[in-house]
XYZ file of C-alpha atoms in Angstrom:
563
model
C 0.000 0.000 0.000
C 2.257 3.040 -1.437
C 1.228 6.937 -0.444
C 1.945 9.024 -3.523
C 2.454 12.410 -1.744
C 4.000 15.373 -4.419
C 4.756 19.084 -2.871
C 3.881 22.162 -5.311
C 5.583 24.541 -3.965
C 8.774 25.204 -1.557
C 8.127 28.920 -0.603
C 6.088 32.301 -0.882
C 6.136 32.623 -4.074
C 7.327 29.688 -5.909
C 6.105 28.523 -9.115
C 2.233 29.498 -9.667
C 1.239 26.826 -12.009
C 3.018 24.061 -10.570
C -0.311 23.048 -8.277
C -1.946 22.253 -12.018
C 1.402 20.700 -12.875
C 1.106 18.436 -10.093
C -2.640 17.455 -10.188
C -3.257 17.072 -13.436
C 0.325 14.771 -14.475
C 1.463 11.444 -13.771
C -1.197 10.029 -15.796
C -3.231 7.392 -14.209
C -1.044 5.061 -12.790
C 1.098 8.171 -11.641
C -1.955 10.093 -9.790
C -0.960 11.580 -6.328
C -3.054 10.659 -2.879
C -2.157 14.161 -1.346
C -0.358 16.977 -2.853
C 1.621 19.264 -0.341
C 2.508 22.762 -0.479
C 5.070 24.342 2.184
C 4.649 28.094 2.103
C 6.242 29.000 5.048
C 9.865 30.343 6.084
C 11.337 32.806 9.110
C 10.803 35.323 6.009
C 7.691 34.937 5.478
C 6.477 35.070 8.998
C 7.698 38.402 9.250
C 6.097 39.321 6.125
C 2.660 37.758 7.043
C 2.740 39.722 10.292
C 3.363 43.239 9.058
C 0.217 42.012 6.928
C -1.268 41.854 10.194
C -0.747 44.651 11.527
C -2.576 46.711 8.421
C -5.351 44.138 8.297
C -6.230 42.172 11.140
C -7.863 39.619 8.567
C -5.290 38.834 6.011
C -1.710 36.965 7.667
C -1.957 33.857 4.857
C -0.451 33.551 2.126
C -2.989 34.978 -0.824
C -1.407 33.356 -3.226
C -2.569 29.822 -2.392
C -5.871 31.105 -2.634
C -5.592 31.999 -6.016
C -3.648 28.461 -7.090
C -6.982 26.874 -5.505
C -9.512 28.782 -7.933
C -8.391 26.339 -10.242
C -6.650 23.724 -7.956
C -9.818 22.702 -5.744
C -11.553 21.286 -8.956
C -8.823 19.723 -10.199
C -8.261 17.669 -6.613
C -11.886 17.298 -6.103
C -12.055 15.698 -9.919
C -9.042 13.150 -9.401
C -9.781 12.024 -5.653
C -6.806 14.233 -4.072
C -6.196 15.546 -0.371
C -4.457 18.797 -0.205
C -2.131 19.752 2.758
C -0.785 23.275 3.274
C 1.101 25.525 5.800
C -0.344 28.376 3.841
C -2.589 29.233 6.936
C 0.454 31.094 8.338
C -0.679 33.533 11.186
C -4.410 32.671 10.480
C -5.423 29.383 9.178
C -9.333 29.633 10.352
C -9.136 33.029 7.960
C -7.819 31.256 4.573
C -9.726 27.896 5.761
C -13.257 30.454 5.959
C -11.897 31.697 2.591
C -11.514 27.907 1.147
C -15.123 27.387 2.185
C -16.457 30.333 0.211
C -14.392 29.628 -2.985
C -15.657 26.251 -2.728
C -19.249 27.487 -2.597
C -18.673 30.128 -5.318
C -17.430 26.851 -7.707
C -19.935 24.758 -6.342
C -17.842 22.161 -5.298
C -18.377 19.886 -2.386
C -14.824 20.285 -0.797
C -14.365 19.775 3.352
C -12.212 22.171 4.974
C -10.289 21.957 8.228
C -7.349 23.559 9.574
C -4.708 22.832 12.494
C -4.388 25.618 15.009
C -2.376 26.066 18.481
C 0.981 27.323 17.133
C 0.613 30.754 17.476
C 1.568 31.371 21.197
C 1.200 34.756 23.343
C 3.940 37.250 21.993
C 6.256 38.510 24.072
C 9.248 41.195 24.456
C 7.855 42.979 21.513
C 7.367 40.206 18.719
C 5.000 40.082 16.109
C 4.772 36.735 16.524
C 5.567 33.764 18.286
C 4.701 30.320 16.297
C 5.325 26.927 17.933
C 6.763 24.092 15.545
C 3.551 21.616 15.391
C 3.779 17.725 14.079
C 1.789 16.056 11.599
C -1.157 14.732 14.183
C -3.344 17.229 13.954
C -3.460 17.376 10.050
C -3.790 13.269 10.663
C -7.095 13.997 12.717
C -8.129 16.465 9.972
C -7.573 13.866 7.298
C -9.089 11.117 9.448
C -12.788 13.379 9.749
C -12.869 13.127 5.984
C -11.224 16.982 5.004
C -9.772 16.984 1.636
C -8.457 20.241 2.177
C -5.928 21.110 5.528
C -4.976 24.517 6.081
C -1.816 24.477 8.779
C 0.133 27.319 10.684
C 3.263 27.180 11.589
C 3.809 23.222 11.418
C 7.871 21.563 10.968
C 7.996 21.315 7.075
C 7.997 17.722 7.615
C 4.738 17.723 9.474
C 3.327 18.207 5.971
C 4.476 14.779 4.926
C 4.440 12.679 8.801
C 0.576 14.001 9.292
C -0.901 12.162 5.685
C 1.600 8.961 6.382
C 0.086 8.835 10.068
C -3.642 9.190 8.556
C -3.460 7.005 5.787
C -1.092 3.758 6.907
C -1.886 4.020 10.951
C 0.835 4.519 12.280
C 0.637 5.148 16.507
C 2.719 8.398 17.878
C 5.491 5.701 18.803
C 6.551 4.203 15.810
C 9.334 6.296 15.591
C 11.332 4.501 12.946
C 8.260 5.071 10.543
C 8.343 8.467 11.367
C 11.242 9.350 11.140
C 10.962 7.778 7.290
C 8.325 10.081 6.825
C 10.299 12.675 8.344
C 13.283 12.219 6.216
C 11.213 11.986 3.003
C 9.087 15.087 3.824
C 12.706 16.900 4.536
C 13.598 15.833 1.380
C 10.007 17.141 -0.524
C 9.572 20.516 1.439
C 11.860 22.537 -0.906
C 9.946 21.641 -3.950
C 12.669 21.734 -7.113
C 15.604 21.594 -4.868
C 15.640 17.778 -4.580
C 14.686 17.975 -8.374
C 18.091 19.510 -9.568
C 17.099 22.867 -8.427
C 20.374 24.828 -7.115
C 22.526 21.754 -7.476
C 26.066 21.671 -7.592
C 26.889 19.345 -10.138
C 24.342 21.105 -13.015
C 26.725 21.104 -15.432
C 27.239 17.323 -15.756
C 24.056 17.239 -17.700
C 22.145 18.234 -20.300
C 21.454 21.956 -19.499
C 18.382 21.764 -20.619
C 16.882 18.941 -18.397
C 17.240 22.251 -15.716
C 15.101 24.688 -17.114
C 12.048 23.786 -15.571
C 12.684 20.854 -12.680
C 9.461 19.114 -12.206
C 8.627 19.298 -7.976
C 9.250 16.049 -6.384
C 6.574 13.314 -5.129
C 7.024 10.573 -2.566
C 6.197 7.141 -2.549
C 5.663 6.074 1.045
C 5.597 2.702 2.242
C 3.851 1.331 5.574
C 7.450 0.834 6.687
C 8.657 3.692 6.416
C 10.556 3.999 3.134
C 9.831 5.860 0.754
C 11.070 6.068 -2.996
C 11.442 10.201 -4.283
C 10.427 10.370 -7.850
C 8.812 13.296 -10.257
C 6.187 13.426 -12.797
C 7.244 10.905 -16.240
C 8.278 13.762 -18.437
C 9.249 16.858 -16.389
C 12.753 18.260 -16.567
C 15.343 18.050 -13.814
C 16.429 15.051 -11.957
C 16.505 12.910 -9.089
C 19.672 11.176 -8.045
C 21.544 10.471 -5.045
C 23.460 13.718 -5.195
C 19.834 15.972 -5.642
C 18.544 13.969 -2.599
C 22.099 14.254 -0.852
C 22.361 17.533 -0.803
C 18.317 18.393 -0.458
C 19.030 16.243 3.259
C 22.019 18.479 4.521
C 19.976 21.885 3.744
C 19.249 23.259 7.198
C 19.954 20.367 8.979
C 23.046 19.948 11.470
C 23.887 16.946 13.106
C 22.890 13.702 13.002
C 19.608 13.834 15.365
C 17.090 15.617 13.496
C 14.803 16.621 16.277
C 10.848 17.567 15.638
C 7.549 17.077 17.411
C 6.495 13.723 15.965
C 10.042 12.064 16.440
C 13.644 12.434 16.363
C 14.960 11.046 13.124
C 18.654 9.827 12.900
C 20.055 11.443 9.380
C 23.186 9.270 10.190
C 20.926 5.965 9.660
C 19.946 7.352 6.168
C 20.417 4.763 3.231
C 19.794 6.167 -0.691
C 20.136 3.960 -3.401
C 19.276 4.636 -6.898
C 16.606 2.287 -7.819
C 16.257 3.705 -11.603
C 16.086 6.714 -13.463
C 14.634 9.451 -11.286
C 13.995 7.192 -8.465
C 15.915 7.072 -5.152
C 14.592 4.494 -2.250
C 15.079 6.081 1.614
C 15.255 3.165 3.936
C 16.904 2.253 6.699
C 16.083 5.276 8.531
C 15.621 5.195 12.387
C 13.457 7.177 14.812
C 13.735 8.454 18.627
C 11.621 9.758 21.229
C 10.861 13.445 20.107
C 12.214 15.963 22.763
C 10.243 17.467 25.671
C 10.262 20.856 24.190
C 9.175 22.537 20.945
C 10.721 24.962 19.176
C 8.909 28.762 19.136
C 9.811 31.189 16.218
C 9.356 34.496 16.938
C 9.639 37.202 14.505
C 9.645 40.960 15.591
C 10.883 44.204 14.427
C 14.108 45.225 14.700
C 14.752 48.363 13.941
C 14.941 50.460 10.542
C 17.733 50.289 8.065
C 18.490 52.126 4.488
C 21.410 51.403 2.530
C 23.368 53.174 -0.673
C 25.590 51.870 -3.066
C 28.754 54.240 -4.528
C 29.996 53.641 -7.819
C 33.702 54.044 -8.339
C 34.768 53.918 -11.709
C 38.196 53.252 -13.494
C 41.563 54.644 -11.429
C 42.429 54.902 -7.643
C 39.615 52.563 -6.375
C 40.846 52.273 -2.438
C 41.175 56.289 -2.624
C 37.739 57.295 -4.045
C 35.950 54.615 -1.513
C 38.327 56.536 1.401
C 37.543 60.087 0.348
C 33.944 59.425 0.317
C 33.330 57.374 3.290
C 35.502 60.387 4.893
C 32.890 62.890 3.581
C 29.656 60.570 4.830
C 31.555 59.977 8.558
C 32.045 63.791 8.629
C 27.970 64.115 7.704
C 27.226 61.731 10.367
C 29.241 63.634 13.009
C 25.921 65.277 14.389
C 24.179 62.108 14.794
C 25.528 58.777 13.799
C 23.168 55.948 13.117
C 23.751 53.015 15.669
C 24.866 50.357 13.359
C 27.568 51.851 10.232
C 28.398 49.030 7.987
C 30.673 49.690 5.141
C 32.051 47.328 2.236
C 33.971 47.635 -0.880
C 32.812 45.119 -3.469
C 36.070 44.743 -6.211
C 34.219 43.875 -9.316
C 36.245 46.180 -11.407
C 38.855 45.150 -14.408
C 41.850 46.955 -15.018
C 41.900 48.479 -18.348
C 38.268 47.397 -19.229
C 36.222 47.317 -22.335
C 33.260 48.545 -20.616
C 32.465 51.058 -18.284
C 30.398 48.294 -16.219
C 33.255 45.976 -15.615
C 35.634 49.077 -14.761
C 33.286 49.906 -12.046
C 33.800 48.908 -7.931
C 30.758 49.316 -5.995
C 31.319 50.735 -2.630
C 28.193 49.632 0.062
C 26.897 51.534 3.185
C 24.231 50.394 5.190
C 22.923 51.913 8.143
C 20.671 50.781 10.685
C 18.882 52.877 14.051
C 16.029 51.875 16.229
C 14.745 55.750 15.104
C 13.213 56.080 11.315
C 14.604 59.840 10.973
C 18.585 58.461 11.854
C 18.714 56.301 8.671
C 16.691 58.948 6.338
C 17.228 61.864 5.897
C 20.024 62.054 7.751
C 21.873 59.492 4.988
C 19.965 60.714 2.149
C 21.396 64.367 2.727
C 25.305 63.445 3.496
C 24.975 60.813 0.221
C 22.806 63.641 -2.380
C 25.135 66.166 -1.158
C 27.664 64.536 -2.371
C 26.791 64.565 -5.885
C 29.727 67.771 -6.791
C 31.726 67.718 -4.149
C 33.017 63.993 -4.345
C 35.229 62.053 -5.989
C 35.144 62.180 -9.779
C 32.792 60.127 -11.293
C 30.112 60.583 -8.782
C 26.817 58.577 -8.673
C 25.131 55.729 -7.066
C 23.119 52.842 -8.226
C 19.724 54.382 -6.688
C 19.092 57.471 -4.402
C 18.667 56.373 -0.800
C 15.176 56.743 -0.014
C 13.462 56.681 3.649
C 14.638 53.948 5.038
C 13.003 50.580 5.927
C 11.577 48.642 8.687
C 13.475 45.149 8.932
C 12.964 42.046 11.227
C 14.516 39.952 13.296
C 14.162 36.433 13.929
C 14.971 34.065 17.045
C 13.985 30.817 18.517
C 13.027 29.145 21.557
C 11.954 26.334 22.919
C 8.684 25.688 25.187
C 7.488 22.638 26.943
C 5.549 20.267 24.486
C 2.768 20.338 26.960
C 2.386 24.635 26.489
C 1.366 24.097 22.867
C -2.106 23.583 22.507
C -2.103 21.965 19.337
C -5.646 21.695 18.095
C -7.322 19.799 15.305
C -10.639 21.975 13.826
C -12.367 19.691 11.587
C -14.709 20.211 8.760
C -17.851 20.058 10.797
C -16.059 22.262 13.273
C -15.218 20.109 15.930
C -12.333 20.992 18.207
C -10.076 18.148 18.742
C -7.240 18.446 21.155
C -3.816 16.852 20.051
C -2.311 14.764 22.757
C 0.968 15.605 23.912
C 3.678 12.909 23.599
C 4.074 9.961 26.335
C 7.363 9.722 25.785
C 10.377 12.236 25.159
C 13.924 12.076 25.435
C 15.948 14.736 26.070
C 18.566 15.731 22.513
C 22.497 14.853 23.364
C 25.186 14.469 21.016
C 25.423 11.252 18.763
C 29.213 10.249 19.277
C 31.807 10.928 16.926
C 31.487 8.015 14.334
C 34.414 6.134 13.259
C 36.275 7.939 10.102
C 37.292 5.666 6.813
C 40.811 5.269 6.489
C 42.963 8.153 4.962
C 43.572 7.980 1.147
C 46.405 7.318 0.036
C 49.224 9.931 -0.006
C 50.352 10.868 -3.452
C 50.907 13.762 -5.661
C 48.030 16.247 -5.151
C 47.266 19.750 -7.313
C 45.851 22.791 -6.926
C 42.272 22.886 -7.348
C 38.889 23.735 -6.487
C 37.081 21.547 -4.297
C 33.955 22.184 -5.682
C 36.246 19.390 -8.469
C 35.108 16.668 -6.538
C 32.774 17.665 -3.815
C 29.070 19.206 -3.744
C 27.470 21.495 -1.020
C 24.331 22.990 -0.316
C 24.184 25.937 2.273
C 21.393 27.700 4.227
C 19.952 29.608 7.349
C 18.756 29.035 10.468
C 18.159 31.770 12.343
C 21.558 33.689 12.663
C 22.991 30.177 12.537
C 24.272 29.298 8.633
C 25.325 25.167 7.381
C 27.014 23.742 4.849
C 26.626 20.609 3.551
C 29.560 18.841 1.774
C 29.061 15.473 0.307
C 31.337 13.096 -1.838
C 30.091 10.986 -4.103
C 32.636 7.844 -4.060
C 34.339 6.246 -1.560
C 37.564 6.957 -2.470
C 36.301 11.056 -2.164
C 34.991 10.371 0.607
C 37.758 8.927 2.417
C 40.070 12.300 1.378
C 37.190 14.801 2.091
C 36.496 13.078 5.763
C 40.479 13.567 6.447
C 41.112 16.891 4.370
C 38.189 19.173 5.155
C 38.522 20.417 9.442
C 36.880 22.836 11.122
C 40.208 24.574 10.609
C 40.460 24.066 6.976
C 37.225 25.551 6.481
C 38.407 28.332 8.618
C 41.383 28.829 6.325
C 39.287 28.578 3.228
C 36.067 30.463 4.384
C 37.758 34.112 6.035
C 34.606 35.543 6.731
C 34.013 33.045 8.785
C 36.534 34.227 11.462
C 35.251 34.568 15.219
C 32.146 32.183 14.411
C 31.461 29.029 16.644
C 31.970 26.201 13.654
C 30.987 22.383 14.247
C 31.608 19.718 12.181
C 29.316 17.103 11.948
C 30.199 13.535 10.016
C 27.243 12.021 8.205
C 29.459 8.296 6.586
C 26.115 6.795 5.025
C 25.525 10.058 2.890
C 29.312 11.027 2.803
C 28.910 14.106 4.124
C 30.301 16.856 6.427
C 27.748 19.316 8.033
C 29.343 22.410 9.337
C 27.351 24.700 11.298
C 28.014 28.208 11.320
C 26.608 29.944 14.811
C 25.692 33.282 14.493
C 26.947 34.591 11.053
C 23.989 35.376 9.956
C 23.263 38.553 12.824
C 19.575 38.531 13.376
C 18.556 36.218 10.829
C 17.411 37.372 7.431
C 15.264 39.616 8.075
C 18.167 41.881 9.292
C 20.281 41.323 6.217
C 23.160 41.550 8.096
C 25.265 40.300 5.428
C 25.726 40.099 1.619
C 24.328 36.758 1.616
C 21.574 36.855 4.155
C 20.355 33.480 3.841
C 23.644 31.588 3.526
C 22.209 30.046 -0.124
C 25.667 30.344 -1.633
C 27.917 29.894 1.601
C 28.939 26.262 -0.369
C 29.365 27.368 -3.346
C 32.082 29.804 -1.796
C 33.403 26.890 -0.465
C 33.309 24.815 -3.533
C 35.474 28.040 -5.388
C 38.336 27.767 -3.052
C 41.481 25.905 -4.302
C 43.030 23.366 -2.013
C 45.405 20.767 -2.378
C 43.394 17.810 -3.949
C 45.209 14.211 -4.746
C 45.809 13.766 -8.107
C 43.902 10.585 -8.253
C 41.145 11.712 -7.706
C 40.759 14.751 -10.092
């Protein structure tokens, strides 16, 4: 008895038609039980709750709404149960707007939502979401919904909830849930375990990366699961797209959530065809005794302007103006002055583009008026008293509000996580019998050394893939090898301090390496180097998306047998 579960979408604002995609391919033999859609990030819960704040009534994400003017027909036509964290801060509002739509199209369709996450806000948040599990959008499915709008639920919880309605499965089955964990990990970023963002693109056929198809599971009552796509949509799934779709935003190897613990480092892939990878093997723990809280709140206002410097004497152009703007500031400095000298300029270039530097300021005050006009006026004042060959890519303007996020944990038992079924029902969610409390997994036994040799100078991105991301302020790479013979240099070659050496930025951050053998992979967690979160966009990358491809870039001393 397989559960065909697909995901349409990874994020606020991913790919509009790929609900119809979804529903409406596969063919027959290919048709999904339950199609997913995770709309929900640290982002986007800032986002939704500025909505908020104008309009007490909105805090979802519209855009599912739209997707289902078309999408609830097509599900109700072909038999399929739809799943979504699109609720946000107010699943009873976009369930309420599910019913009417359904009215309006005269369709027949059962609505319930999941509700409990949002928790009292304190210190001045916005928000404060707990991190539900799938058993409330079980009970949902169980009372006959075939539509279940979610808050803030674990990404997984999207995937765990249908496999815990449809095969059975009791709250302590933890190495089946921790299957559907894994597999709904793998699912929740929609084209990412397709070949979206993958390192090793340009192995194949560019054009097979165009337009990925998003990714469907086959669960089994066991557990496993097999990730596949729709016969005749572009990317691919192989052991590296599922590889490095399990190290984003992940750490260690205990994967810790409300329905279970999963154990990443009892993760087994094998490549059972073309575009088909079987997870088994996987094995589950106790969840913990608390639940992670998001809370998202404002954190201040920030503006930003970018100098162009053009041709000769880079360094003294960026010095003579950033003298002039500290001068301006002398009456009233912002609280946070951030400056940054991007080299993208040629010497002796053959456009004026590519002779250009671009010299960054960004500013940031608790007080609107000390990152407007007060850097508007010092930058537009500028404009003939400078250095020659004034301007900047855009006029500062008024400055923006931006966010911050941060997490913490509650006890499980402070959550009440509620099922609202179609007939409107309340249905309380019991809290787990069991817990046990996280601690590390001990350091597992490395493969022996390769063997020493002549090595060059090369990138490592020659022989080894990543995939990077956010958490928080906290940033990870994932590195992965894909033979053993890669593997057993990478385990050896690539330190904490290596990384150190080959990542600068990452100087003064807390760095810990965790060793994954069954996937081949390295996790390294960066604490912290992401400020605030992203939200603040406290650096050039907020989100950490291309932290591993930085890494990949760097040259390092690679044996020659393996390049």
């Amino acid at each position: 008895m397989v559960l065909r579960i697909g995901n349409a979408s990874g994020f606020y604002g991913d790919r509009f038609d790929a609900v119809r995609e979804m529903l409406t391919g596969g063919g027959p033999e290919g048709a999904l039980d339950v199609l997913t859609g995770d709309y929900l990030a640290e982002l986007t819960m800032l986002i939704l709750g500025r909505d908020q704040l104008k309009d007490p009534a909105s805090g979802y994400a519209k855009t599912f709404l739209r997707q289902m003017e078309e999408g609830l027909g097509l599900a109700h036509d072909r038999g399929v149960r739809i799943v979504t964290n699109a609720g946000g801060l107010n699943p009873a509002g976009l369930a309420d707007a599910l019913r009417v739509l359904a009215a309006k199209l005269g369709l027949p369709t059962r609505v319930a939502h999941v509700e409990g996450d949002r928790l009292p806000a304190v210190d001045g948040a916005l928000a404060a979401n707990a991190y539900l599990g799938g058993a409330g959008i079980a009970a949902c499915l169980a009372a006959g919904a075939d539509v279940v709008v979610t808050g803030r639920v674990t990404d997984a919880a999207l995937v765990t909830g249908p496999a815990q309605w449809h095969f059975g499965w009791g709250p302590e089955e933890y190495d089946r849930l921790a299957g559907a964990v894994v597999a709904g990990h793998v699912l929740e970023c929609g084209t990412q375990a397709t070949g979206g963002n993958y390192a090793f693109f340009r192995e194949h056929d560019p054009a097979l990366f165009r337009r990925p198809g998003f990714p469907i599971a086959e669960l089994h009552e066991d557990g496993s699961a097999v990730i596949t796509k729709h016969p005749g949509t572009g990317g691919l799934v192989d052991i590296g797209t599922v590889t490095a779709q399990l190290l984003y935003e992940t750490a260690g190897a205990r994967y810790p959530g409300p329905d279970v613990t999963a154990r990443l480092d009892t993760v087994r892939l094998t490549q059972e065809g073309p575009d088909r990878v079987r997870i088994d093997g996987v094995r589950g723990e106790a969840p913990p005794p608390t639940v992670k809280v998001g809370l998202s709140r404002l954190g201040g206002f920030r503006n930003e302007v970018v100098f162009v410097l053009t041709g000769l004497d880079i360094e003294e152009k960026a010095a003579l103006v950033r003298g002039q703007i500290e001068d301006a500031f002398a009456g009233g400095r912002p609280r946070e002055v951030r400056w940054e000298l991007v080299r993208t300029d040629r010497p002796d270039a053959d456009t004026e583009e590519t002779a250009s530097a671009l010299l960054r300021l960004v500013v940031r005050d608790s007080a609107p008026e000390a990152v407007g006009r007060a850097l508007t006026g010092a930058a537009i004042e500028l404009a003939l008293a400078s250095y020659p060959g004034f301007h900047v890519t855009a006029p500062p303007g008024k400055g923006a509000p931006y966010g911050v996020f941060e997490s913490a944990y509650v006890p499980v038992g402070d959550v009440p996580h509620t099922a609202v079924l179609p007939d409107g029902a309340r249905v309380p969610v019991p809290v787990p019998q069991r817990t046990r409390e996280l601690e590390p997994v001990p350091e597992p036994a490395l493969p022996e050394p390769f063997p020493p040799g002549p090595a060059r100078r090369a990138p490592l991105g020659r022989i080894a893939g990543a995939r990077s991301g956010d958490k928080g302020g906290d940033a990870n790479v994932g590195v992965w090898a894909r033979t053993e013979e890669e593997w057993r240099w990478l385990a050896h070659a690539l330190t904490v301090e290596r990384v150190r050496e080959l990542l600068p930025e990452t100087a003064g951050t807390d760095i810990t390496r965790h060793v994954l053998p069954r996937l081949r992979a390295l996790n390294f967690t960066f604490a912290g180097i992401l400020g605030e979160g992203v939200a603040s966009q406290a650096r050039f990358d907020p989100q950490a998306k291309a932290l591993g491809e930085w890494l990949r870039s760097r040259a390092t001393d690679i044996p020659e047998g393996l390049l």
